[in-house]
Coordinates of C-alpha atoms in Angstrom, one line a residue:
M1166 CA 0.0 0.0 0.0
T1167 CA 1.4 3.4 -0.9
T1168 CA 0.9 6.8 0.8
S1169 CA 0.8 10.3 -0.6
G1170 CA 4.2 11.5 -1.6
T1171 CA 5.8 8.1 -2.2
S1172 CA 6.3 6.5 -5.6
A1173 CA 4.2 3.5 -6.4
T1174 CA 6.0 0.3 -7.2
A1175 CA 4.6 -2.8 -8.9
A1176 CA 3.7 -5.4 -6.3
P1177 CA 4.9 -9.0 -7.0
P1178 CA 2.2 -11.3 -8.2
D1179 CA 0.4 -13.2 -5.5
P1180 CA 0.3 -16.9 -6.3
D1181 CA -2.8 -17.3 -4.0
S1182 CA -4.8 -14.6 -5.8
A1183 CA -7.5 -15.5 -8.3
P1184 CA -6.3 -15.9 -11.9
D1185 CA -7.2 -13.2 -14.4
P1186 CA -10.3 -14.4 -16.4
N1187 CA -8.8 -12.9 -19.6
S1188 CA -5.7 -15.0 -19.1
L1189 CA -7.9 -18.1 -18.7
A1190 CA -9.7 -17.2 -21.9
V1191 CA -6.4 -17.0 -23.8
M1192 CA -5.2 -20.3 -22.4
A1193 CA -8.4 -22.0 -23.2
S1194 CA -8.4 -20.8 -26.8
T1195 CA -4.8 -21.1 -27.7
A1196 CA -3.1 -23.9 -25.7
P1197 CA -3.7 -27.4 -27.1
V1198 CA -3.6 -30.2 -24.6
G1199 CA -3.4 -33.9 -24.8
N1200 CA -1.1 -36.3 -26.5
G1201 CA -3.3 -37.6 -29.3
I1202 CA -6.1 -36.7 -31.7
G1203 CA -8.7 -37.9 -29.2
D1204 CA -7.5 -35.6 -26.4
Y1205 CA -7.1 -32.7 -28.9
A1206 CA -10.7 -33.2 -30.1
R1207 CA -12.1 -33.3 -26.5
N1208 CA -10.2 -30.1 -25.7
Y1209 CA -11.6 -28.5 -28.9
V1210 CA -15.2 -29.5 -27.9
S1211 CA -14.6 -28.1 -24.4
R1212 CA -13.6 -24.8 -26.0
L1213 CA -16.7 -24.7 -28.1
R1214 CA -18.9 -25.4 -25.1
G1215 CA -17.1 -22.6 -23.3
G1216 CA -18.1 -20.1 -26.0
D1217 CA -14.9 -20.1 -28.2
M1218 CA -16.6 -20.6 -31.5
G1219 CA -13.9 -18.9 -33.6
S1220 CA -14.6 -19.2 -37.4
L1221 CA -16.5 -22.5 -37.1
P1222 CA -20.0 -21.0 -37.8
A1223 CA -18.6 -19.1 -40.8
I1224 CA -16.9 -22.1 -42.2
T1225 CA -19.9 -24.3 -41.7
G1226 CA -22.1 -21.6 -43.4
L1227 CA -19.7 -21.4 -46.3
V1228 CA -19.8 -25.1 -46.9
V1229 CA -23.6 -25.2 -46.7
L1230 CA -24.0 -22.3 -49.0
V1231 CA -21.6 -23.6 -51.6
I1232 CA -23.4 -27.0 -51.6
L1233 CA -26.9 -25.3 -51.7
F1234 CA -26.1 -23.0 -54.6
G1235 CA -24.3 -25.7 -56.4
L1236 CA -27.4 -27.9 -56.3
L1237 CA -29.8 -25.1 -57.2
Q1238 CA -27.8 -23.5 -59.9
P1239 CA -25.3 -25.8 -61.7
S1240 CA -23.4 -22.8 -63.3
F1241 CA -22.5 -21.6 -59.8
A1242 CA -20.0 -24.5 -59.4
S1243 CA -18.4 -23.9 -62.8
L1244 CA -14.6 -23.2 -63.0
Y1245 CA -15.3 -19.8 -64.5
N1246 CA -17.6 -18.8 -61.7
T1247 CA -15.1 -20.1 -59.1
A1248 CA -12.4 -17.7 -60.3
V1249 CA -15.0 -14.9 -60.4
L1250 CA -15.8 -15.5 -56.8
L1251 CA -12.2 -15.2 -55.8
T1252 CA -11.3 -12.1 -57.9
E1253 CA -14.5 -10.1 -57.3
G1254 CA -14.3 -10.7 -53.6
S1255 CA -10.6 -9.7 -53.2
G1256 CA -11.2 -6.0 -52.8
P1257 CA -13.7 -6.1 -50.0
I1258 CA -11.7 -8.9 -48.3
V1259 CA -8.5 -6.8 -48.2
I1260 CA -10.5 -3.9 -46.8
A1261 CA -11.9 -6.3 -44.2
M1262 CA -8.4 -7.3 -43.2
G1263 CA -7.7 -3.8 -42.2
L1264 CA -11.0 -3.4 -40.4
V1265 CA -10.1 -6.5 -38.3
F1266 CA -7.4 -4.3 -36.5
V1267 CA -10.0 -1.6 -35.8
L1268 CA -12.6 -4.0 -34.6
L1269 CA -10.1 -5.7 -32.3
L1270 CA -10.0 -2.4 -30.3
G1271 CA -13.8 -2.3 -30.2
E1272 CA -13.8 0.6 -32.7
I1273 CA -15.4 1.1 -36.1
D1274 CA -14.2 2.6 -39.4
L1275 CA -17.2 3.7 -41.5
S1276 CA -15.0 5.6 -43.9
A1277 CA -13.1 2.6 -45.2
G1278 CA -15.2 2.2 -48.4
Y1279 CA -14.9 5.8 -49.6
A1280 CA -11.3 6.0 -48.3
A1281 CA -10.6 3.2 -50.8
G1282 CA -12.3 5.3 -53.5
V1283 CA -10.2 8.4 -52.7
C1284 CA -7.0 6.4 -52.9
A1285 CA -8.0 4.7 -56.1
A1286 CA -9.0 8.1 -57.5
V1287 CA -5.6 9.5 -56.7
M1288 CA -4.0 6.5 -58.4
V1289 CA -6.0 6.8 -61.6
R1290 CA -5.8 10.6 -61.8
V1291 CA -2.0 10.7 -61.7
M1292 CA -1.9 7.7 -64.1
V1293 CA -4.3 9.0 -66.7
G1294 CA -3.8 12.8 -66.3
Y1295 CA -0.1 13.0 -65.7
N1296 CA 1.2 9.7 -67.3
A1297 CA 2.7 8.5 -64.0
P1298 CA 4.1 4.9 -64.1
W1299 CA 2.3 2.3 -62.1
P1300 CA 4.8 2.2 -59.2
V1301 CA 4.3 6.0 -58.7
S1302 CA 0.6 5.9 -59.0
I1303 CA 0.2 2.9 -56.6
G1304 CA 2.7 4.5 -54.2
L1305 CA 0.7 7.8 -54.1
A1306 CA -2.5 5.8 -53.5
L1307 CA -0.9 3.9 -50.5
L1308 CA 0.5 7.1 -49.1
T1309 CA -2.9 8.7 -49.3
G1310 CA -4.3 5.8 -47.3
I1311 CA -1.6 6.3 -44.6
V1312 CA -2.4 10.0 -44.4
I1313 CA -6.1 9.3 -44.1
G1314 CA -5.6 6.7 -41.3
T1315 CA -3.3 9.0 -39.4
L1316 CA -5.8 11.8 -39.5
I1317 CA -8.7 9.6 -38.3
G1318 CA -6.5 8.1 -35.6
L1319 CA -5.4 11.4 -34.3
L1320 CA -8.9 12.7 -34.1
R1321 CA -10.0 9.6 -32.2
A1322 CA -7.1 9.2 -29.9
K1323 CA -6.2 12.9 -29.1
L1324 CA -9.6 14.6 -29.3
R1325 CA -11.5 11.6 -28.0
I1326 CA -14.1 11.9 -30.7
P1327 CA -16.0 8.5 -30.9
S1328 CA -14.8 6.6 -33.9
F1329 CA -18.4 6.2 -35.1
V1330 CA -18.7 10.0 -35.4
V1331 CA -15.2 10.6 -36.9
T1332 CA -15.5 8.0 -39.6
L1333 CA -19.1 8.8 -40.4
A1334 CA -18.0 12.4 -41.1
F1335 CA -15.2 11.1 -43.3
F1336 CA -17.6 8.7 -44.9
L1337 CA -19.6 11.7 -46.2
A1338 CA -16.6 13.9 -46.9
F1339 CA -14.6 11.3 -48.8
Q1340 CA -17.4 10.7 -51.2
G1341 CA -17.1 14.4 -52.2
V1342 CA -13.3 14.2 -52.3
A1343 CA -13.4 11.2 -54.6
L1344 CA -15.9 12.9 -56.9
Y1345 CA -13.8 16.1 -57.0
I1346 CA -10.7 14.2 -58.0
L1347 CA -12.4 12.2 -60.7
N1348 CA -14.3 15.1 -62.1
N1349 CA -11.3 17.5 -62.3
G1350 CA -7.8 17.5 -63.5
K1351 CA -6.2 16.4 -66.8
G1352 CA -7.4 13.5 -68.8
Q1353 CA -10.6 11.5 -68.7
Q1354 CA -13.2 12.6 -66.1
G1355 CA -16.1 10.9 -64.3
N1356 CA -15.8 7.2 -64.7
V1357 CA -12.0 7.0 -65.4
S1358 CA -10.6 3.9 -67.1
V1359 CA -7.5 2.3 -65.7
T1360 CA -5.0 2.3 -68.6
D1361 CA -2.0 0.5 -67.0
D1362 CA -1.7 -3.1 -68.0
V1363 CA 0.1 -4.1 -64.8
I1364 CA -2.7 -2.7 -62.5
N1365 CA -5.4 -4.3 -64.7
G1366 CA -3.5 -7.5 -64.6
I1367 CA -3.6 -7.8 -60.8
N1368 CA -7.2 -9.0 -60.9
N1369 CA -7.5 -10.0 -64.5
G1370 CA -4.2 -11.7 -65.2
Q1371 CA -3.3 -15.3 -64.6
M1372 CA -0.1 -16.9 -63.2
P1373 CA 1.8 -19.4 -65.4
L1374 CA 0.7 -22.9 -64.7
W1375 CA 4.0 -23.9 -63.1
A1376 CA 3.9 -20.7 -60.9
G1377 CA 0.5 -21.8 -59.5
W1378 CA 2.0 -25.2 -58.4
L1379 CA 5.0 -23.5 -57.0
F1380 CA 2.7 -21.2 -55.0
A1381 CA 0.8 -24.2 -53.7
V1382 CA 4.0 -25.9 -52.5
L1383 CA 5.3 -22.8 -50.8
C1384 CA 2.0 -22.3 -49.0
V1385 CA 2.1 -25.8 -47.6
L1386 CA 5.8 -25.7 -46.7
L1387 CA 5.4 -22.3 -45.0
Y1388 CA 2.4 -23.4 -43.0
A1389 CA 4.1 -26.7 -42.0
G1390 CA 7.2 -24.8 -41.0
V1391 CA 5.4 -22.3 -38.8
K1392 CA 3.3 -24.9 -37.1
L1393 CA 6.3 -27.2 -36.5
S1394 CA 8.4 -24.3 -35.2
A1395 CA 5.6 -23.2 -32.8
S1396 CA 5.2 -26.8 -31.5
L1397 CA 8.9 -27.3 -30.9
S1398 CA 9.2 -24.0 -29.1
R1399 CA 6.3 -24.9 -26.8
R1400 CA 7.8 -28.3 -26.1
R1401 CA 11.3 -26.8 -25.3
A1402 CA 9.6 -24.5 -22.9
G1403 CA 7.8 -27.4 -21.1
L1404 CA 4.4 -26.4 -22.4
S1405 CA 1.7 -28.6 -23.9
A1406 CA 1.9 -28.5 -27.7
E1407 CA -0.2 -29.6 -30.6
P1408 CA 0.0 -33.4 -31.1
T1409 CA 2.1 -34.4 -34.1
S1410 CA -0.7 -36.4 -35.5
V1411 CA -3.0 -33.3 -35.5
L1412 CA -0.3 -31.2 -37.0
A1413 CA 0.2 -33.8 -39.8
L1414 CA -3.6 -33.8 -40.5
K1415 CA -3.7 -30.0 -40.7
V1416 CA -0.8 -29.9 -43.1
A1417 CA -2.3 -32.7 -45.2
G1418 CA -5.7 -31.0 -45.3
L1419 CA -4.1 -27.7 -46.4
A1420 CA -2.2 -29.5 -49.1
V1421 CA -5.4 -31.1 -50.4
L1422 CA -7.3 -27.8 -50.3
V1423 CA -4.6 -25.7 -51.9
G1424 CA -3.5 -28.3 -54.4
G1425 CA -7.1 -29.0 -55.4
M1426 CA -7.8 -25.2 -55.9
V1427 CA -4.6 -24.8 -58.1
Y1428 CA -5.5 -27.8 -60.1
L1429 CA -9.0 -26.5 -60.8
L1430 CA -7.8 -23.0 -61.6
N1431 CA -5.2 -24.3 -64.0
Q1432 CA -7.9 -25.9 -66.1
N1433 CA -9.2 -24.0 -69.1
R1434 CA -12.3 -22.1 -67.7
A1435 CA -13.1 -20.0 -70.7
I1436 CA -16.8 -19.9 -71.4
V1437 CA -16.3 -20.3 -75.2
K1438 CA -14.2 -23.3 -76.0
T1439 CA -15.2 -24.2 -79.5
S1440 CA -13.3 -22.9 -82.6
S1441 CA -14.9 -20.3 -84.9
I1442 CA -14.5 -19.7 -88.6
E1443 CA -13.2 -16.2 -89.4
N1444 CA -12.3 -14.3 -92.6
V1445 CA -8.6 -13.6 -92.5
N1446 CA -7.2 -11.8 -95.6
G1447 CA -10.0 -13.2 -97.8
Q1448 CA -9.6 -16.8 -96.5
L1449 CA -11.7 -18.7 -94.1
V1450 CA -9.6 -19.8 -91.2
R1451 CA -10.6 -21.8 -88.1
V1452 CA -9.6 -19.8 -85.0
A1453 CA -9.3 -21.4 -81.6
P1454 CA -10.7 -19.4 -78.7
A1455 CA -8.3 -17.9 -76.2
R1456 CA -7.6 -20.1 -73.2
L1457 CA -8.3 -18.9 -69.7
E1458 CA -6.3 -20.8 -67.2
G1459 CA -4.0 -20.3 -64.3
V1460 CA -4.3 -18.9 -60.7
P1461 CA -5.3 -15.2 -60.8
W1462 CA -2.4 -13.0 -59.6
V1463 CA -4.6 -11.4 -56.9
I1464 CA -4.8 -14.7 -54.9
P1465 CA -1.1 -14.9 -54.0
L1466 CA -1.3 -11.1 -53.2
V1467 CA -4.1 -11.7 -50.7
V1468 CA -2.2 -14.7 -49.2
V1469 CA 0.9 -12.6 -48.7
L1470 CA -1.1 -9.9 -46.9
L1471 CA -2.7 -12.6 -44.8
V1472 CA 0.7 -14.0 -43.8
I1473 CA 2.2 -10.6 -43.0
W1474 CA -0.7 -9.3 -40.9
T1475 CA -1.1 -12.7 -39.1
F1476 CA 2.5 -12.6 -38.2
V1477 CA 2.1 -9.0 -36.9
L1478 CA -0.8 -9.9 -34.7
T1479 CA 0.4 -13.3 -33.4
R1480 CA 4.2 -13.0 -33.3
T1481 CA 5.1 -9.4 -32.4
R1482 CA 4.8 -7.3 -29.3
Y1483 CA 2.7 -4.8 -31.2
G1484 CA 0.1 -7.6 -31.9
R1485 CA 0.0 -8.5 -28.2
H1486 CA -0.6 -4.9 -27.4
V1487 CA -3.5 -4.7 -29.9
Y1488 CA -5.2 -7.6 -28.2
A1489 CA -4.4 -6.2 -24.8
V1490 CA -6.0 -2.8 -25.5
G1491 CA -9.0 -4.5 -27.1
G1492 CA -9.5 -6.8 -24.2
N1493 CA -9.0 -4.3 -21.4
E1494 CA -7.9 -0.8 -22.2
E1495 CA -7.3 0.3 -18.6
A1496 CA -5.3 -2.8 -17.7
A1497 CA -3.2 -2.3 -20.8
R1498 CA -2.5 1.3 -20.0
R1499 CA -1.4 0.4 -16.5
A1500 CA 0.8 -2.3 -17.9
G1501 CA 2.7 0.4 -19.9
V1502 CA 1.0 0.0 -23.3
Q1503 CA 0.9 3.2 -25.3
V1504 CA -2.8 3.0 -25.9
D1505 CA -3.1 6.2 -28.0
R1506 CA -0.3 5.0 -30.3
I1507 CA -2.0 1.6 -30.7
R1508 CA -5.3 3.3 -31.5
I1509 CA -3.8 5.6 -34.1
S1510 CA -1.9 2.7 -35.7
V1511 CA -5.0 0.5 -36.2
F1512 CA -6.7 3.3 -38.2
V1513 CA -3.5 3.7 -40.2
I1514 CA -3.5 0.0 -41.0
S1515 CA -7.2 0.1 -41.8
S1516 CA -6.9 2.9 -44.3
F1517 CA -3.7 1.5 -45.8
M1518 CA -5.5 -1.8 -46.5
A1519 CA -8.4 0.2 -47.8
A1520 CA -6.1 1.8 -50.3
I1521 CA -4.9 -1.7 -51.5
G1522 CA -8.6 -2.8 -51.6
G1523 CA -9.4 0.2 -53.7
I1524 CA -6.7 -0.6 -56.2
L1525 CA -7.9 -4.2 -56.4
I1526 CA -11.5 -3.1 -57.1
A1527 CA -10.2 -0.7 -59.8
S1528 CA -8.2 -3.5 -61.3
N1529 CA -11.2 -5.8 -61.3
V1530 CA -13.6 -3.4 -63.2
K1531 CA -10.7 -1.7 -65.0
S1532 CA -12.0 1.8 -64.0
V1533 CA -12.5 4.0 -61.0
S1534 CA -16.0 5.4 -60.2
V1535 CA -17.4 6.6 -56.9
D1536 CA -20.3 4.1 -57.4
N1537 CA -17.8 1.3 -57.0
Y1538 CA -16.9 2.4 -53.5
G1539 CA -20.2 3.2 -52.0
G1540 CA -21.8 2.1 -48.8
N1541 CA -22.1 -1.5 -50.1
T1542 CA -18.4 -1.9 -50.2
L1543 CA -18.0 -0.8 -46.6
L1544 CA -20.9 -2.9 -45.4
L1545 CA -19.6 -6.0 -47.2
A1546 CA -16.1 -5.4 -45.7
V1547 CA -17.4 -5.0 -42.1
G1548 CA -19.8 -7.9 -42.6
A1549 CA -16.9 -10.1 -43.9
A1550 CA -14.9 -9.4 -40.7
V1551 CA -17.8 -10.0 -38.3
I1552 CA -19.2 -13.0 -40.2
G1553 CA -15.7 -14.5 -40.2
G1554 CA -15.5 -14.4 -36.4
T1555 CA -14.0 -11.1 -35.4
S1556 CA -15.9 -9.7 -32.4
L1557 CA -17.6 -6.3 -32.5
F1558 CA -16.8 -5.9 -28.8
G1559 CA -13.1 -6.0 -29.3
G1560 CA -10.3 -8.3 -28.2
K1561 CA -11.1 -11.3 -30.4
G1562 CA -10.4 -11.9 -34.0
R1563 CA -7.9 -12.9 -36.6
V1564 CA -7.0 -11.7 -40.1
I1565 CA -8.1 -14.9 -41.7
D1566 CA -11.6 -14.1 -40.4
A1567 CA -11.8 -11.5 -43.1
I1568 CA -11.1 -14.0 -45.8
I1569 CA -13.6 -16.6 -44.5
G1570 CA -16.3 -14.0 -44.0
G1571 CA -15.6 -12.4 -47.3
L1572 CA -16.0 -15.7 -49.1
V1573 CA -19.4 -16.2 -47.3
V1574 CA -20.6 -12.7 -48.4
E1575 CA -19.4 -13.2 -52.0
V1576 CA -21.0 -16.6 -52.2
I1577 CA -24.3 -15.2 -51.1
Y1578 CA -24.1 -12.3 -53.6
N1579 CA -22.9 -14.5 -56.5
G1580 CA -25.3 -17.3 -55.7
M1581 CA -28.3 -15.1 -55.2
A1582 CA -27.6 -13.2 -58.4
D1583 CA -27.8 -16.5 -60.4
L1584 CA -30.7 -17.9 -58.5
V1585 CA -33.0 -14.8 -58.1
K1586 CA -33.2 -12.7 -61.2
G1587 CA -35.3 -9.8 -62.2
T1588 CA -36.2 -6.6 -60.4
N1589 CA -36.3 -8.2 -57.0
G1590 CA -32.8 -9.9 -57.3
S1591 CA -30.9 -7.1 -55.5
A1592 CA -33.5 -6.8 -52.8
V1593 CA -33.2 -10.5 -51.9
Q1594 CA -29.4 -10.3 -51.9
Y1595 CA -29.5 -7.4 -49.4
V1596 CA -32.0 -9.1 -47.2
V1597 CA -30.1 -12.4 -47.1
T1598 CA -26.8 -10.7 -46.5
G1599 CA -28.3 -8.7 -43.7
L1600 CA -29.8 -11.7 -42.0
V1601 CA -26.4 -13.6 -42.2
L1602 CA -24.7 -10.6 -40.6
M1603 CA -27.3 -10.4 -37.9
L1604 CA -26.9 -14.1 -37.2
A1605 CA -23.1 -13.7 -37.0
A1606 CA -23.5 -10.8 -34.5
A1607 CA -25.9 -12.9 -32.4
I1608 CA -23.5 -15.8 -32.4
D1609 CA -20.7 -13.4 -31.2
A1610 CA -22.9 -12.0 -28.4
L1611 CA -24.1 -15.5 -27.3
S1612 CA -20.5 -16.9 -27.3
R1613 CA -19.2 -14.1 -25.2
R1614 CA -22.0 -14.6 -22.7
R1615 CA -21.3 -18.3 -22.7
A1616 CA -17.6 -17.6 -22.1
G1617 CA -18.4 -15.2 -19.3
A1618 CA -20.6 -17.7 -17.6
A1619 CA -17.8 -20.3 -17.9
G1620 CA -15.3 -17.9 -16.3
L1621 CA -13.4 -17.5 -19.6
G1622 CA -14.0 -13.8 -20.3

């Protein structure tokens, strides 16, 4: 106990004191126990009963939706549509990756969609109006995202304006900023076409077939190396580690999943596969249609971003501080965490990823228009993070949640577009997506209540 005028010193931990519930939650959700698959499975079931659902609901929903739409609409499961799902969903998924960091602090960024639009507008304006090469135009777009995130973070952290209010104001302002950039300056105005082949090729270009297989091998080896390294580190420290049999099953499962996807994408998925007769220099010539095969370049880009940000969150002090602030801000502050810096940084990351997402959307449609970055883009990105398993209450979430949830949202939109056509098609899409998002939020709230009742949070 300290008195006035004396400096407070940290008291040593009392071994007889009650353990911190948040620490129990972390141990229950991250520390595998048992020496075999059976013990590991029982521990996993115990975690589910304790409220640690993770991405299981989203993965289950994704599998069910894919099977359902595949049965109801055969074209949904075509190779062409599979690639479309992955490329069209890349932009919102990348934006959602950045939003995960904001949501981990219990904050919200409503400006992410139009921030992506502003960054894409900067990119296309300097490209089309001033003939800037693609490294310069992309660099300026990314720099714009960093500036936007810093400004939002400073207003939230230093002036204590709620993030909802700050980002709602920027949501409205950035729409006007993007319009101004696209409607003024040199070159084409309004809906500005992307003229650079490199940028257009990000979402529309395909990897060579051999590069796709090399990418698959590297993914499996990287995953196996990371998991094995973590397991060995825990064993050397005398901690329980993931059983070798479980590790082998996970690596084998990933190999099958990634290998199968690369095999499918390496097939010719062009819609037109029959040759046509054309008049070439006065002679009738049979012309074979262009082949469409290979893994889209945007897929390894998303995977690289996933690896980088997962490493940041799980393997660095900064990542631990993000979870600490999201779990208990006051406790983190007393532990010496620079809370304001963490809060500013997550908004910088969010806007930086929004800039990348904006570039991917521009690459996909080969143009930049404010309409492409409206409220739907933001809502889909937020919905992707939440549906994937990131908590709206802060302190719980992973970057991969954005990918899983983004695939769920994209499957719903794509499947409903094929299944429900006509004037009511869009209405049904919005209703179904809204219901899925509400279901995800309800699962999150119930799992947190369950974890609290079990003494895990």
